[in-house]
C-alpha atoms as a printed R data frame, in Angstrom:
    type eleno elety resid chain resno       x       y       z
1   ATOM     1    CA   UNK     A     1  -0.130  -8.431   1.297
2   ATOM     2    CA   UNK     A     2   3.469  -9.125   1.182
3   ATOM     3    CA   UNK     A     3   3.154 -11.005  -1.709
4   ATOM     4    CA   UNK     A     4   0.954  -9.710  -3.734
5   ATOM     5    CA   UNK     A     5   3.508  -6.525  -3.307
6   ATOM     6    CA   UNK     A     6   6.360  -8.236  -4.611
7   ATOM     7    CA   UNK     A     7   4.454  -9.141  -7.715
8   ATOM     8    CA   UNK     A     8   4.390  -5.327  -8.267
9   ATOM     9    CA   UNK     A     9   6.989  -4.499 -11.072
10  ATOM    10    CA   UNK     A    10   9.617  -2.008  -9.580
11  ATOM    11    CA   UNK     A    11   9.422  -0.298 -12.686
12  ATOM    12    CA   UNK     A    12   6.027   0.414 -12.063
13  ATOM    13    CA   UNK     A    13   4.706   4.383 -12.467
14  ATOM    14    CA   UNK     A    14   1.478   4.007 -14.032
15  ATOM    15    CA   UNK     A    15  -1.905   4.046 -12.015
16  ATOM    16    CA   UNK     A    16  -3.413   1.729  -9.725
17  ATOM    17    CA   UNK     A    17  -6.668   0.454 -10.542
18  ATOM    18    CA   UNK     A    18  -8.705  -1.653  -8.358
19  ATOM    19    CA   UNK     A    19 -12.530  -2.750  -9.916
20  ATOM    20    CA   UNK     A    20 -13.209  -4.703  -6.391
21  ATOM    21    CA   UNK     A    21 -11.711  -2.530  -3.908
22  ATOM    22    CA   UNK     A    22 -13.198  -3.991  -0.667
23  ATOM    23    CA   UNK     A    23 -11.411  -2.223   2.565
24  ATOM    24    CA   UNK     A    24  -8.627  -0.862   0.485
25  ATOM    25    CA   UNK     A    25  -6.111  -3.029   1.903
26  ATOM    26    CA   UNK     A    26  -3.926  -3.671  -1.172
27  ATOM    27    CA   UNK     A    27  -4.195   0.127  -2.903
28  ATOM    28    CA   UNK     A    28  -3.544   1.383   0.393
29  ATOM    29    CA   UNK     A    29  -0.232  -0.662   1.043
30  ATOM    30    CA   UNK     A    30   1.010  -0.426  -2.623
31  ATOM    31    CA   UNK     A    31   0.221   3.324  -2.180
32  ATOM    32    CA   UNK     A    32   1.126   4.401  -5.638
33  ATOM    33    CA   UNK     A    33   1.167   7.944  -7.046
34  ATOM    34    CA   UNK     A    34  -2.388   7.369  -8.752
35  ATOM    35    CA   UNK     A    35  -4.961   4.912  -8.157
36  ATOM    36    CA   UNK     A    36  -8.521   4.261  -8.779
37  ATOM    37    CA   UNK     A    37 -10.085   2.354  -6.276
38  ATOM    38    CA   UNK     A    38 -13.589   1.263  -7.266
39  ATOM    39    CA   UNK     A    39 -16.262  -1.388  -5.543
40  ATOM    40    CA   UNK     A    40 -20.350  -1.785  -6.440
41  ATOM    41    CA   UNK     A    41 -20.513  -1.520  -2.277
42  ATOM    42    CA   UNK     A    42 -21.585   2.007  -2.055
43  ATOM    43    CA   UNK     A    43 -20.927   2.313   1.536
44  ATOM    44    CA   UNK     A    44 -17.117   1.433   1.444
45  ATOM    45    CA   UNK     A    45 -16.795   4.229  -1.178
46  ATOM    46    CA   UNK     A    46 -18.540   6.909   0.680
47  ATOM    47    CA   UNK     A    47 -16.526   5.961   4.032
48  ATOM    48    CA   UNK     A    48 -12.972   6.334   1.892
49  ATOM    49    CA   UNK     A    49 -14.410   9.399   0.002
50  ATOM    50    CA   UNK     A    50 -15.477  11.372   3.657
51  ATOM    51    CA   UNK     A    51 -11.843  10.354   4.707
52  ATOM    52    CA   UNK     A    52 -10.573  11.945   1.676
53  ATOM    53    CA   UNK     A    53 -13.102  14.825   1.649
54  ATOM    54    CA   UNK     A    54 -12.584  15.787   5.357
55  ATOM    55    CA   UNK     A    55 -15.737  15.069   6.509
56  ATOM    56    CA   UNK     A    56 -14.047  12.067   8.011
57  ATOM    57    CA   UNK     A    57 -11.021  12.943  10.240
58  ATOM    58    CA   UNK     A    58  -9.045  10.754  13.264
59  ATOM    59    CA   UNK     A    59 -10.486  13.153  15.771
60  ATOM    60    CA   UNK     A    60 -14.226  12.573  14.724
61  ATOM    61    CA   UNK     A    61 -13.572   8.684  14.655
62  ATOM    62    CA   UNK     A    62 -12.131   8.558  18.104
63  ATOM    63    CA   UNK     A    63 -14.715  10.424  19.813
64  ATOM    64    CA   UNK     A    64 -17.713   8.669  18.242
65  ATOM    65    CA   UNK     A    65 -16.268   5.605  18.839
66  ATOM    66    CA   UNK     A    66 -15.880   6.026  22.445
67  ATOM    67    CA   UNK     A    67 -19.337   7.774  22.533
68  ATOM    68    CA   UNK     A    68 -20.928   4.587  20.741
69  ATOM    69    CA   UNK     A    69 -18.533   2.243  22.449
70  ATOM    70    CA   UNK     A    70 -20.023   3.184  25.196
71  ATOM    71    CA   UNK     A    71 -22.875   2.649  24.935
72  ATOM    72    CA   UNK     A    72 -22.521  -0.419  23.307
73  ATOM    73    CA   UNK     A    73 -20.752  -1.278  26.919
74  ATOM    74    CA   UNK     A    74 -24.279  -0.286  28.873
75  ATOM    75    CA   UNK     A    75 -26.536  -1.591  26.294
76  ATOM    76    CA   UNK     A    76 -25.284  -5.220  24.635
77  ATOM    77    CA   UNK     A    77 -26.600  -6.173  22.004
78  ATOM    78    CA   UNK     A    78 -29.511  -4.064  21.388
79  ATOM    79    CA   UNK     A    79 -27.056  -1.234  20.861
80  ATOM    80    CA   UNK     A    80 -25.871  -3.024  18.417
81  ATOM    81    CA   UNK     A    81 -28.644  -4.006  16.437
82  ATOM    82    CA   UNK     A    82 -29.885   0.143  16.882
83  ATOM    83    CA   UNK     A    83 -26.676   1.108  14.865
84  ATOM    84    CA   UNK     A    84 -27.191  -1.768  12.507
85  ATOM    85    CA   UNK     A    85 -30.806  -0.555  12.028
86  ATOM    86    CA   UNK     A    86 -30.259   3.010  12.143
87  ATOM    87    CA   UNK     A    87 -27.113   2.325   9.162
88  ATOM    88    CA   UNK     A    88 -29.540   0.207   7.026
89  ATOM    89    CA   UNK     A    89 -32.202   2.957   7.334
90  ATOM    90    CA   UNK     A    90 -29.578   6.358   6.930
91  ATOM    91    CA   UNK     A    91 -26.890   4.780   5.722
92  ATOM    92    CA   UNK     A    92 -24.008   6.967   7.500
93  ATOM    93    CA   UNK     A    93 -20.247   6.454   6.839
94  ATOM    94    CA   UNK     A    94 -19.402   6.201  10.631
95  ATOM    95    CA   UNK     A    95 -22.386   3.763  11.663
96  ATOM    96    CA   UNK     A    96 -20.867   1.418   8.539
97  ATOM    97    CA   UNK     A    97 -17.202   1.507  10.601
98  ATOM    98    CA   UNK     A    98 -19.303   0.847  14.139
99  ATOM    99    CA   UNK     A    99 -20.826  -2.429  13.096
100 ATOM   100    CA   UNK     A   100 -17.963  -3.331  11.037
101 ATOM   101    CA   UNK     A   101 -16.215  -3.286  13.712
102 ATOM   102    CA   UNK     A   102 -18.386  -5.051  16.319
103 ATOM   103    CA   UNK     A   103 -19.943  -7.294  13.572
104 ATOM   104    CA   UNK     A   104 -19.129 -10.968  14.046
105 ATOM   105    CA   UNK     A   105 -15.386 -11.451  12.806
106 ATOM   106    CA   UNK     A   106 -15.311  -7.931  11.242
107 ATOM   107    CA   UNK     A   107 -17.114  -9.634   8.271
108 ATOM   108    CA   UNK     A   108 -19.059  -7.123   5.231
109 ATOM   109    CA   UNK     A   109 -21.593  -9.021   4.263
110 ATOM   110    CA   UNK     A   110 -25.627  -7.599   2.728
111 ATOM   111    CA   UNK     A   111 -28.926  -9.116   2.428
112 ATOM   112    CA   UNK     A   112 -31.049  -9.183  -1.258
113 ATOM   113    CA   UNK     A   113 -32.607  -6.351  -0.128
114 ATOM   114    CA   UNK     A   114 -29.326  -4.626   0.591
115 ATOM   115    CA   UNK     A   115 -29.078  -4.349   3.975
116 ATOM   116    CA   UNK     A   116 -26.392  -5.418   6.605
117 ATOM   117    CA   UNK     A   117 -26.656  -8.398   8.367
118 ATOM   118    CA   UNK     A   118 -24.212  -9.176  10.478
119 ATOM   119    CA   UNK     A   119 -24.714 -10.217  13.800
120 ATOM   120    CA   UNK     A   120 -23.201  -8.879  16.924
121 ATOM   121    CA   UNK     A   121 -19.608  -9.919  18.159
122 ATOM   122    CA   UNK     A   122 -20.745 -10.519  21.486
123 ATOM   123    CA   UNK     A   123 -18.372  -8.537  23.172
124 ATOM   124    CA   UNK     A   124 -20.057  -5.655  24.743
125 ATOM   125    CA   UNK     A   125 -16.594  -3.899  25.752
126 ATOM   126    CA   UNK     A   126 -15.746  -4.228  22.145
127 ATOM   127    CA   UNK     A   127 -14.710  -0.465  22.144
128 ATOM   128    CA   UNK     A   128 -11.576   0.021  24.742
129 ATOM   129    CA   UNK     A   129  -9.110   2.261  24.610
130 ATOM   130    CA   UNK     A   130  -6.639   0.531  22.738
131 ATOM   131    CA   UNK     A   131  -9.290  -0.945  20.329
132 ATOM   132    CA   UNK     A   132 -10.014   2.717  19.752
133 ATOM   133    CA   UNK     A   133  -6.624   3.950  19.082
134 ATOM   134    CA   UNK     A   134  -5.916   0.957  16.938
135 ATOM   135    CA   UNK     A   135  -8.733   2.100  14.329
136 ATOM   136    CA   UNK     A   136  -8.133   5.929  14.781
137 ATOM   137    CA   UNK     A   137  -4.160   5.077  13.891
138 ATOM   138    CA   UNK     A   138  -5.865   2.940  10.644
139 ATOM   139    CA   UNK     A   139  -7.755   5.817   9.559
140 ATOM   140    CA   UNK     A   140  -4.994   8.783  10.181
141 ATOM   141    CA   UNK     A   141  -2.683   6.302   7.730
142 ATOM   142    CA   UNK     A   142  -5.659   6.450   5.503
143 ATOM   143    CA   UNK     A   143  -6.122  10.025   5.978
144 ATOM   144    CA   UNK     A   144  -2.061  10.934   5.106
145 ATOM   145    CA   UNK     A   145  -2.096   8.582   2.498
146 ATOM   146    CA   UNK     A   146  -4.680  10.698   0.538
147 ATOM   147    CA   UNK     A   147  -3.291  13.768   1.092
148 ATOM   148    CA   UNK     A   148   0.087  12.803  -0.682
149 ATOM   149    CA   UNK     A   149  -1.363  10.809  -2.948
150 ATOM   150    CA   UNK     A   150  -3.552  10.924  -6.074
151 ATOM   151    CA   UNK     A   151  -6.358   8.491  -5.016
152 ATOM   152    CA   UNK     A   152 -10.216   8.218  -6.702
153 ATOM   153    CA   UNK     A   153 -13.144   6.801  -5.192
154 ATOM   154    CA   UNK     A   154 -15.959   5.136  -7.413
155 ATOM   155    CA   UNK     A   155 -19.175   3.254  -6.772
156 ATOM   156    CA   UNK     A   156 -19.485   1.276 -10.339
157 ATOM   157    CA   UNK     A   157 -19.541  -2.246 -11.968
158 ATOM   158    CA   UNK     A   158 -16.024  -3.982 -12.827
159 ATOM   159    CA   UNK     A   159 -16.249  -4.075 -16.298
160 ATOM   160    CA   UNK     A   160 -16.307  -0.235 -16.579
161 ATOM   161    CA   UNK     A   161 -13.447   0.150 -14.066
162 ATOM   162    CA   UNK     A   162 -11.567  -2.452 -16.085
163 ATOM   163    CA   UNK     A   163 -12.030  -0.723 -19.306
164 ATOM   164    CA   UNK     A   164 -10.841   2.538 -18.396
165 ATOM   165    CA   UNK     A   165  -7.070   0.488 -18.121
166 ATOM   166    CA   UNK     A   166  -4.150   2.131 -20.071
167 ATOM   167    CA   UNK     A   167  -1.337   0.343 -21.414
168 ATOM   168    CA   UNK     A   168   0.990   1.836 -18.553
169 ATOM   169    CA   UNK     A   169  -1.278   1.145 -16.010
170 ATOM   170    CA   UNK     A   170  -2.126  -2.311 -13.550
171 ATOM   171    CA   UNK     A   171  -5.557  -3.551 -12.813
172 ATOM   172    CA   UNK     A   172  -5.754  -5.565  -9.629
173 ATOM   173    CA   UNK     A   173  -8.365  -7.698  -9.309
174 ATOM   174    CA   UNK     A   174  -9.783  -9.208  -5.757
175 ATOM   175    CA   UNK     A   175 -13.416 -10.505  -6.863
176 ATOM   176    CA   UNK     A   176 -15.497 -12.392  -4.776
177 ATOM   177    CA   UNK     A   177 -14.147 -16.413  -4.750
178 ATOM   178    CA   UNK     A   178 -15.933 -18.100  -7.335
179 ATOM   179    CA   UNK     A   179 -18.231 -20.849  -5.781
180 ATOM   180    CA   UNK     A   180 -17.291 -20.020  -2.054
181 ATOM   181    CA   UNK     A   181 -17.862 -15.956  -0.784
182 ATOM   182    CA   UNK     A   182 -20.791 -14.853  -3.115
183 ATOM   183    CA   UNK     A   183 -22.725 -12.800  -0.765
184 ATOM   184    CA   UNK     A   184 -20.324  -9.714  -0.213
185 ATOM   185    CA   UNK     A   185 -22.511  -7.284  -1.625
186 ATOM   186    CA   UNK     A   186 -24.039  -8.697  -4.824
187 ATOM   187    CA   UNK     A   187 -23.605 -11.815  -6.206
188 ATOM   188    CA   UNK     A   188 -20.735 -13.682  -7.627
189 ATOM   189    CA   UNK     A   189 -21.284 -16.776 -10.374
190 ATOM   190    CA   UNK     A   190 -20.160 -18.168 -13.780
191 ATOM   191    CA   UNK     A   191 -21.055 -15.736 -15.864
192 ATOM   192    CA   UNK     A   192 -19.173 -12.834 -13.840
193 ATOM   193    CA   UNK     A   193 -16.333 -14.949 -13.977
194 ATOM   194    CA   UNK     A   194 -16.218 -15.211 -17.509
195 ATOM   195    CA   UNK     A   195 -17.113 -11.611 -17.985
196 ATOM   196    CA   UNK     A   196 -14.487 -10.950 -15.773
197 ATOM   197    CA   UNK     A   197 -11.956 -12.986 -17.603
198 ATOM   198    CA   UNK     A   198 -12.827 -11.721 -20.998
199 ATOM   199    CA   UNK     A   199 -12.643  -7.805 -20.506
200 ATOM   200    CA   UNK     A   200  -8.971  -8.697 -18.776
201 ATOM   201    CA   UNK     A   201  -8.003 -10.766 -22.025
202 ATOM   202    CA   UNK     A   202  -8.638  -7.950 -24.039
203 ATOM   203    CA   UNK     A   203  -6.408  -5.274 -21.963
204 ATOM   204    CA   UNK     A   204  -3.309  -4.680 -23.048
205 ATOM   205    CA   UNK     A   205  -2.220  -3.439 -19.543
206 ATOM   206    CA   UNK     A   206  -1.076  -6.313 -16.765
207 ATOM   207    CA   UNK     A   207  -3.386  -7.346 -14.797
208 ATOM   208    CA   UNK     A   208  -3.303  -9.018 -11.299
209 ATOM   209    CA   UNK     A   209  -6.195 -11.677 -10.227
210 ATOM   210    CA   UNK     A   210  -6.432 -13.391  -6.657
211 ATOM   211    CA   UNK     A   211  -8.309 -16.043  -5.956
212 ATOM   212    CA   UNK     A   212  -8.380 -19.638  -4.606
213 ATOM   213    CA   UNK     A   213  -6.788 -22.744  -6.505
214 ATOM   214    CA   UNK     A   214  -7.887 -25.817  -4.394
215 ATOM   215    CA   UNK     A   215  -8.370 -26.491  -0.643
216 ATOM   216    CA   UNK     A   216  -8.510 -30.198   0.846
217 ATOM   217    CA   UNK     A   217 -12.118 -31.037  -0.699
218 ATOM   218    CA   UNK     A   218 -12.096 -29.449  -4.167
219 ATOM   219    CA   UNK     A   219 -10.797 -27.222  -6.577
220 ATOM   220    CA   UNK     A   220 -11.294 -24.074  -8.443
221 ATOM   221    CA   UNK     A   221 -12.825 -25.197 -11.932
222 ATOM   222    CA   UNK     A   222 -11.938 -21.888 -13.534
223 ATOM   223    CA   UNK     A   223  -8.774 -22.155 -13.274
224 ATOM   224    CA   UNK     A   224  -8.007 -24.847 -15.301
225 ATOM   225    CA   UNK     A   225 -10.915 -23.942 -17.640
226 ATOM   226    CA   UNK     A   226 -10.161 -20.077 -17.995
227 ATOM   227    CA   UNK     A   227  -7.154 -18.961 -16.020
228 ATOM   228    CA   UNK     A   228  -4.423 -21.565 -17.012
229 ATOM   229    CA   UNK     A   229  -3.398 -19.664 -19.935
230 ATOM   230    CA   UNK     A   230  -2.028 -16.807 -18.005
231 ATOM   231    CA   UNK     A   231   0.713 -17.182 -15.446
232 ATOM   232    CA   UNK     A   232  -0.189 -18.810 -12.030
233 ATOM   233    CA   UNK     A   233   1.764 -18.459  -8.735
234 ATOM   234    CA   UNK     A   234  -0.047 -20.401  -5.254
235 ATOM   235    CA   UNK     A   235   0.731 -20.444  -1.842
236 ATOM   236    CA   UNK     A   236  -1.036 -21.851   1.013
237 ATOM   237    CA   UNK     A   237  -2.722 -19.515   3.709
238 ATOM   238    CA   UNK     A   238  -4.915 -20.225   6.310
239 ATOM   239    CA   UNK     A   239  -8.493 -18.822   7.098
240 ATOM   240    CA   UNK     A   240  -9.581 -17.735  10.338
241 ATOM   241    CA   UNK     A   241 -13.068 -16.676   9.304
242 ATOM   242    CA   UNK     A   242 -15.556 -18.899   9.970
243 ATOM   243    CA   UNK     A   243 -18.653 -19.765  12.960
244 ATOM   244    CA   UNK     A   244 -16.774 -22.608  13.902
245 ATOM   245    CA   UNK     A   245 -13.176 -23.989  14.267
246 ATOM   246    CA   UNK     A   246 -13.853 -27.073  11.328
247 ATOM   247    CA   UNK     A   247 -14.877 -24.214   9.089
248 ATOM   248    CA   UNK     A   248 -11.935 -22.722   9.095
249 ATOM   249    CA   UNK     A   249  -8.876 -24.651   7.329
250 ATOM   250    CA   UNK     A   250  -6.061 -24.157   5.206
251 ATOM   251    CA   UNK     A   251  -6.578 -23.362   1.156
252 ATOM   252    CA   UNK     A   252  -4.125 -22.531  -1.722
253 ATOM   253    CA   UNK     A   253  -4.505 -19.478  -2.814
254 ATOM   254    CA   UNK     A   254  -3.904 -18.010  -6.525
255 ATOM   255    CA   UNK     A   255  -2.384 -15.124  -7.694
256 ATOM   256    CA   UNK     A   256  -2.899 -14.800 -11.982
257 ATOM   257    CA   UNK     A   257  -0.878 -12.601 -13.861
258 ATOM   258    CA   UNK     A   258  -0.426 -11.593 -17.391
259 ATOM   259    CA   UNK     A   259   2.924 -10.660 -17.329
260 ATOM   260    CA   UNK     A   260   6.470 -12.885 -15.713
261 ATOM   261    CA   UNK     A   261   6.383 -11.932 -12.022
262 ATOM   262    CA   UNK     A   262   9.657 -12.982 -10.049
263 ATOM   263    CA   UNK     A   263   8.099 -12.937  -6.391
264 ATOM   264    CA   UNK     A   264  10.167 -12.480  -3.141
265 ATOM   265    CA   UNK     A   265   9.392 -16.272  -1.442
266 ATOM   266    CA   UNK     A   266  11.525 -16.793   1.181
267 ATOM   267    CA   UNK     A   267   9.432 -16.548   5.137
268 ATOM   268    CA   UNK     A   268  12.676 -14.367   6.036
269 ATOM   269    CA   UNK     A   269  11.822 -11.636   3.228
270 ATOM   270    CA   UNK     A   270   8.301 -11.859   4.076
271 ATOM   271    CA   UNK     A   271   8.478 -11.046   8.092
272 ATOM   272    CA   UNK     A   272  10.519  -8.110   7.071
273 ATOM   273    CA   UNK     A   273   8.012  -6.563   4.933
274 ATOM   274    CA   UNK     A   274   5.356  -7.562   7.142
275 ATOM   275    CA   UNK     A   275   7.425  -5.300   9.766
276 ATOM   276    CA   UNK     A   276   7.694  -2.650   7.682
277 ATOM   277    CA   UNK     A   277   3.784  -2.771   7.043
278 ATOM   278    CA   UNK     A   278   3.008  -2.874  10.809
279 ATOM   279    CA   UNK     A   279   5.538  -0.260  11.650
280 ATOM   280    CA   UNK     A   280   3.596   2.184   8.526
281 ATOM   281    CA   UNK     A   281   0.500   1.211  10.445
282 ATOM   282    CA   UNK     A   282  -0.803  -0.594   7.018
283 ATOM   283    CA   UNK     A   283  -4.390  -0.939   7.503
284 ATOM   284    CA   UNK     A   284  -5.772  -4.487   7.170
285 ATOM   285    CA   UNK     A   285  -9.083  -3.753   8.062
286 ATOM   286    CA   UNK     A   286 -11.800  -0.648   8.181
């Protein structure tokens, strides 16, 4: 997050616009004056717009979470896979955060058919106290955050988001990784890539892309066929997702822009912004 903030131009005042919006982790760290934060997962947007709406608050997190938590504490498991059930059946913002939240490594990931499919954490006291606070703090930041700030919530496919991009504004783009995370919520190949990169091309707005570069087996095709013409800035970061401890190794990441971007390198600059995130109780993960 730190540096994908220091790409941001200081200059900056135009709106925020986000076609793969995931969790919200970037918009809501940048927190500019107007963003549109958009994602073809339905169930993200309707959690962020009950937040915004009301219908979500801190207080109704908390005590649902220690009513399902438990629960969850009595039951195991099977708890578990109730919520996961009763969420793929009803599809309720609050059972989405529960098995988030207890899903194996906090992973959003659907089935064809559209449903969740995570599997259970396997740790029954999954919900204590401070686990609880954490997430209500995560949501109140949310929740202040919208109320100061002009923030829109929309369930649609990137190419419209992308296309609604003024010349003022920045598009930030987090799409699935190309040939490695395709099953977010719907798939991820070649031709999205290229779609993607073509409707950017075309803006005359700046754009910023993440994505992956090379890791210790192979690289990222693309972006030597497609990306290379823009401007490319890598650093390495490690990934602690994964079922087992091979699976989970050190990659360079990408960041493409269209526009010169003088980043803030140096580890010094980035533990004090990574302070200053922690201490705003930045949210890294709904």
């Amino acid at each position: 997050m730190p540096w994908i903030k220091s790409i941001v131009p200081d200059e900056f005042n135009g709106k925020w616009i986000e076609p793969f919006s995931g969790t919200g982790v970037v918009g809501f760290n940048i927190a500019p004056e107007h963003a549109l934060m958009c994602d073809t997962n339905p169930h993200i947007i309707n959690f962020y717009s009950a937040v915004k709406d009301g219908k979500i608050t801190p207080e109704i997190v908390r005590n649902y979470l220690n009513e399902e938590g438990s629960l969850l504490q009595e039951k195991g498991d099977i708890h578990y896979y109730e919520i996961r059930e009763r969420f793929n059946e009803k599809h309720e913002p609050l059972d989405f955060l529960f098995i988030n939240r207890a899903g194996f490594n906090g992973m959003i990931r659907f089935n064809r058919k559209g449903s969740f499919n995570i599997p259970f954490c396997k740790k029954s006291k999954r919900f204590s106290q401070a686990y609880v606070t954490k997430i209500v703090n995560q949501v109140h930041y949310v929740r202040q955050l919208l109320k100061l700030k002009d923030f829109t919530f929309k369930c649609q496919q990137f190419e419209k988001t992308v296309k609604l991009a003024e010349e003022d504004d920045i598009v930030y783009c987090d799409p699935p990784y190309i040939d490695r995370h395709v099953d977010y919520y719907s798939g991820w190949d070649s031709e999205h890539e290229q779609a993607l990169f073509h409707v950017l091309n075309k803006k005359k707005c700046r754009f910023i892309l993440s994505t992956w570069h090379h890791n210790d087996f192979r690289k990222n095709e693309y972006i030597e066929s497609m990306w290379s013409k823009f401007n490319i800035y890598t650093r390495e970061h490690f990934y602690h997702v994964g079922g087992s401890e091979k699976n989970r190794n050190p990659m360079i990441e990408a960041i493409v822009t269209n526009f010169d971007a003088l980043t803030r390198t140096t580890c010094e600059q980035e533990k004090q912004e990574q302070f200053v995130l922690l201490q705003n109780q930045a949210v890294y993960r709904v």
